[in-house]
Amino acid sequence: MDARAGDQVLGWVLYDGGCGFCSRWVPFWSHTLRRRGFAIATLQSPLAAELVPLDEAERTADLRLVLADGRQVAGADVYRHVMRRIWWALPLYLLSRTWGFRRVFDWGYRTFAVNRYRISATCGLRGQRQA
């Protein structure tokens, strides 16, 4: 399920470079994302500031996906959007769309997002801005 046409970027996955967990996890998956047409950048980058014209605090509150046509996806829906395009993640995508599990999936994402700096510090993971 390669969603990409040539090397055309279908969208940008924007993650919090100040979060140690995010700074490790998203680049780890960059090859998989790139094969599906998604590039990555930090939410603190000039590209992100251009694509998501919000102040940095508001922009970095959630993982974001900015599609080539300008549409934006945020939070847990970014995971759903990407999982839908990866054949082996499709079962998790379908499960995350069911009523009961959707609530659990969204709650899990939100809980992690709110506590990501604490989790990163506990795991000894430093963000890119802290390196």
Tab-separated table of C-alpha atoms in Angstrom:
chain	number	residue	atom	x	y	z
A	1	MET	CA	0.000	0.000	0.000
A	2	ASP	CA	2.477	2.605	-1.101
A	3	ALA	CA	0.451	5.842	-1.236
A	4	ARG	CA	3.206	7.839	-2.849
A	5	ALA	CA	3.545	8.829	-6.479
A	6	GLY	CA	7.272	8.854	-7.243
A	7	ASP	CA	8.963	10.976	-4.609
A	8	GLN	CA	6.018	13.341	-4.252
A	9	VAL	CA	5.349	14.319	-0.655
A	10	LEU	CA	1.725	13.630	0.241
A	11	GLY	CA	2.089	15.264	3.638
A	12	TRP	CA	4.318	16.176	6.547
A	13	VAL	CA	4.203	14.484	9.943
A	14	LEU	CA	5.108	17.228	12.395
A	15	TYR	CA	6.251	16.156	15.856
A	16	ASP	CA	7.446	17.927	18.994
A	17	GLY	CA	11.225	18.163	18.802
A	18	GLY	CA	11.321	19.140	22.474
A	19	CYS	CA	9.883	15.760	23.452
A	20	GLY	CA	12.544	13.093	23.888
A	21	PHE	CA	10.139	10.245	23.143
A	22	CYS	CA	8.804	11.945	19.992
A	23	SER	CA	12.348	12.820	18.861
A	24	ARG	CA	13.294	9.142	19.009
A	25	TRP	CA	10.054	7.531	17.859
A	26	VAL	CA	9.066	9.573	14.791
A	27	PRO	CA	12.532	9.534	13.127
A	28	PHE	CA	12.708	5.778	13.859
A	29	TRP	CA	9.615	5.353	11.644
A	30	SER	CA	10.730	7.893	9.017
A	31	HIS	CA	11.585	5.211	6.427
A	32	THR	CA	8.141	3.621	6.775
A	33	LEU	CA	6.494	7.038	6.580
A	34	ARG	CA	8.595	8.094	3.584
A	35	ARG	CA	7.597	4.929	1.706
A	36	ARG	CA	3.975	6.038	2.131
A	37	GLY	CA	4.724	9.566	0.917
A	38	PHE	CA	5.105	11.337	4.265
A	39	ALA	CA	8.044	13.507	5.233
A	40	ILE	CA	8.826	14.418	8.845
A	41	ALA	CA	9.814	17.662	10.564
A	42	THR	CA	9.671	19.063	14.068
A	43	LEU	CA	6.872	21.372	15.081
A	44	GLN	CA	9.555	23.916	15.990
A	45	SER	CA	10.950	24.010	12.425
A	46	PRO	CA	10.465	26.945	10.046
A	47	LEU	CA	8.524	24.572	7.754
A	48	ALA	CA	6.045	23.787	10.540
A	49	ALA	CA	5.668	27.485	11.382
A	50	GLU	CA	4.810	28.099	7.738
A	51	LEU	CA	2.428	25.135	7.417
A	52	VAL	CA	0.741	25.612	10.817
A	53	PRO	CA	0.592	29.374	11.473
A	54	LEU	CA	-0.093	29.168	15.220
A	55	ASP	CA	2.061	30.310	18.118
A	56	GLU	CA	4.609	27.661	19.114
A	57	ALA	CA	2.813	26.608	22.314
A	58	GLU	CA	-0.431	25.950	20.456
A	59	ARG	CA	1.344	24.365	17.469
A	60	THR	CA	3.317	21.930	19.658
A	61	ALA	CA	0.327	20.799	21.727
A	62	ASP	CA	-0.331	17.877	19.372
A	63	LEU	CA	1.272	15.701	16.750
A	64	ARG	CA	0.158	17.073	13.378
A	65	LEU	CA	-0.121	15.926	9.811
A	66	VAL	CA	-0.316	18.563	7.098
A	67	LEU	CA	-1.376	17.100	3.776
A	68	ALA	CA	-0.081	18.445	0.466
A	69	ASP	CA	-3.513	19.924	-0.291
A	70	GLY	CA	-3.360	21.970	2.948
A	71	ARG	CA	-5.717	19.848	5.052
A	72	GLN	CA	-4.542	19.263	8.601
A	73	VAL	CA	-4.990	16.351	10.960
A	74	ALA	CA	-4.010	16.483	14.641
A	75	GLY	CA	-3.633	14.226	17.639
A	76	ALA	CA	-4.737	10.596	17.572
A	77	ASP	CA	-6.211	11.090	14.105
A	78	VAL	CA	-2.648	11.425	12.729
A	79	TYR	CA	-1.980	7.845	13.827
A	80	ARG	CA	-5.228	6.697	12.215
A	81	HIS	CA	-4.440	8.500	8.970
A	82	VAL	CA	-0.997	6.890	8.743
A	83	MET	CA	-2.016	3.409	10.003
A	84	ARG	CA	-4.669	3.248	7.296
A	85	ARG	CA	-1.856	3.323	4.706
A	86	ILE	CA	0.358	0.622	6.236
A	87	TRP	CA	-0.876	-2.904	5.480
A	88	TRP	CA	0.325	-4.463	8.737
A	89	ALA	CA	-1.151	-1.598	10.819
A	90	LEU	CA	-4.548	-1.789	9.105
A	91	PRO	CA	-6.086	-4.066	11.786
A	92	LEU	CA	-5.128	-1.545	14.496
A	93	TYR	CA	-6.542	1.263	12.353
A	94	LEU	CA	-9.843	-0.600	11.979
A	95	LEU	CA	-9.938	-1.327	15.701
A	96	SER	CA	-9.194	2.339	16.505
A	97	ARG	CA	-12.288	3.295	14.507
A	98	THR	CA	-14.699	1.154	16.534
A	99	TRP	CA	-16.753	3.061	19.071
A	100	GLY	CA	-15.367	1.615	22.286
A	101	PHE	CA	-11.749	1.318	21.262
A	102	ARG	CA	-11.771	4.777	19.631
A	103	ARG	CA	-12.411	6.305	23.031
A	104	VAL	CA	-9.611	4.258	24.602
A	105	PHE	CA	-7.216	5.074	21.734
A	106	ASP	CA	-7.997	8.808	21.950
A	107	TRP	CA	-7.695	8.762	25.755
A	108	GLY	CA	-4.338	6.972	25.510
A	109	TYR	CA	-3.025	9.478	22.998
A	110	ARG	CA	-4.228	12.481	25.014
A	111	THR	CA	-2.849	11.094	28.293
A	112	PHE	CA	0.539	10.487	26.691
A	113	ALA	CA	0.578	13.896	24.948
A	114	VAL	CA	-0.107	15.751	28.194
A	115	ASN	CA	2.613	13.790	30.038
A	116	ARG	CA	5.167	13.360	27.228
A	117	TYR	CA	7.889	15.522	28.814
A	118	ARG	CA	7.599	13.708	32.131
A	119	ILE	CA	7.650	10.314	30.377
A	120	SER	CA	10.670	11.370	28.292
A	121	ALA	CA	12.533	12.564	31.393
A	122	THR	CA	11.726	9.357	33.284
A	123	CYS	CA	13.037	7.303	30.356
A	124	GLY	CA	16.134	9.496	30.044
A	125	LEU	CA	15.189	10.635	26.517
A	126	ARG	CA	16.234	14.161	25.630
A	127	GLY	CA	14.493	16.214	22.982
A	128	GLN	CA	16.311	17.766	20.042
A	129	ARG	CA	16.160	21.251	21.550
A	130	GLN	CA	17.637	19.918	24.797
A	131	ALA	CA	20.515	17.973	23.211
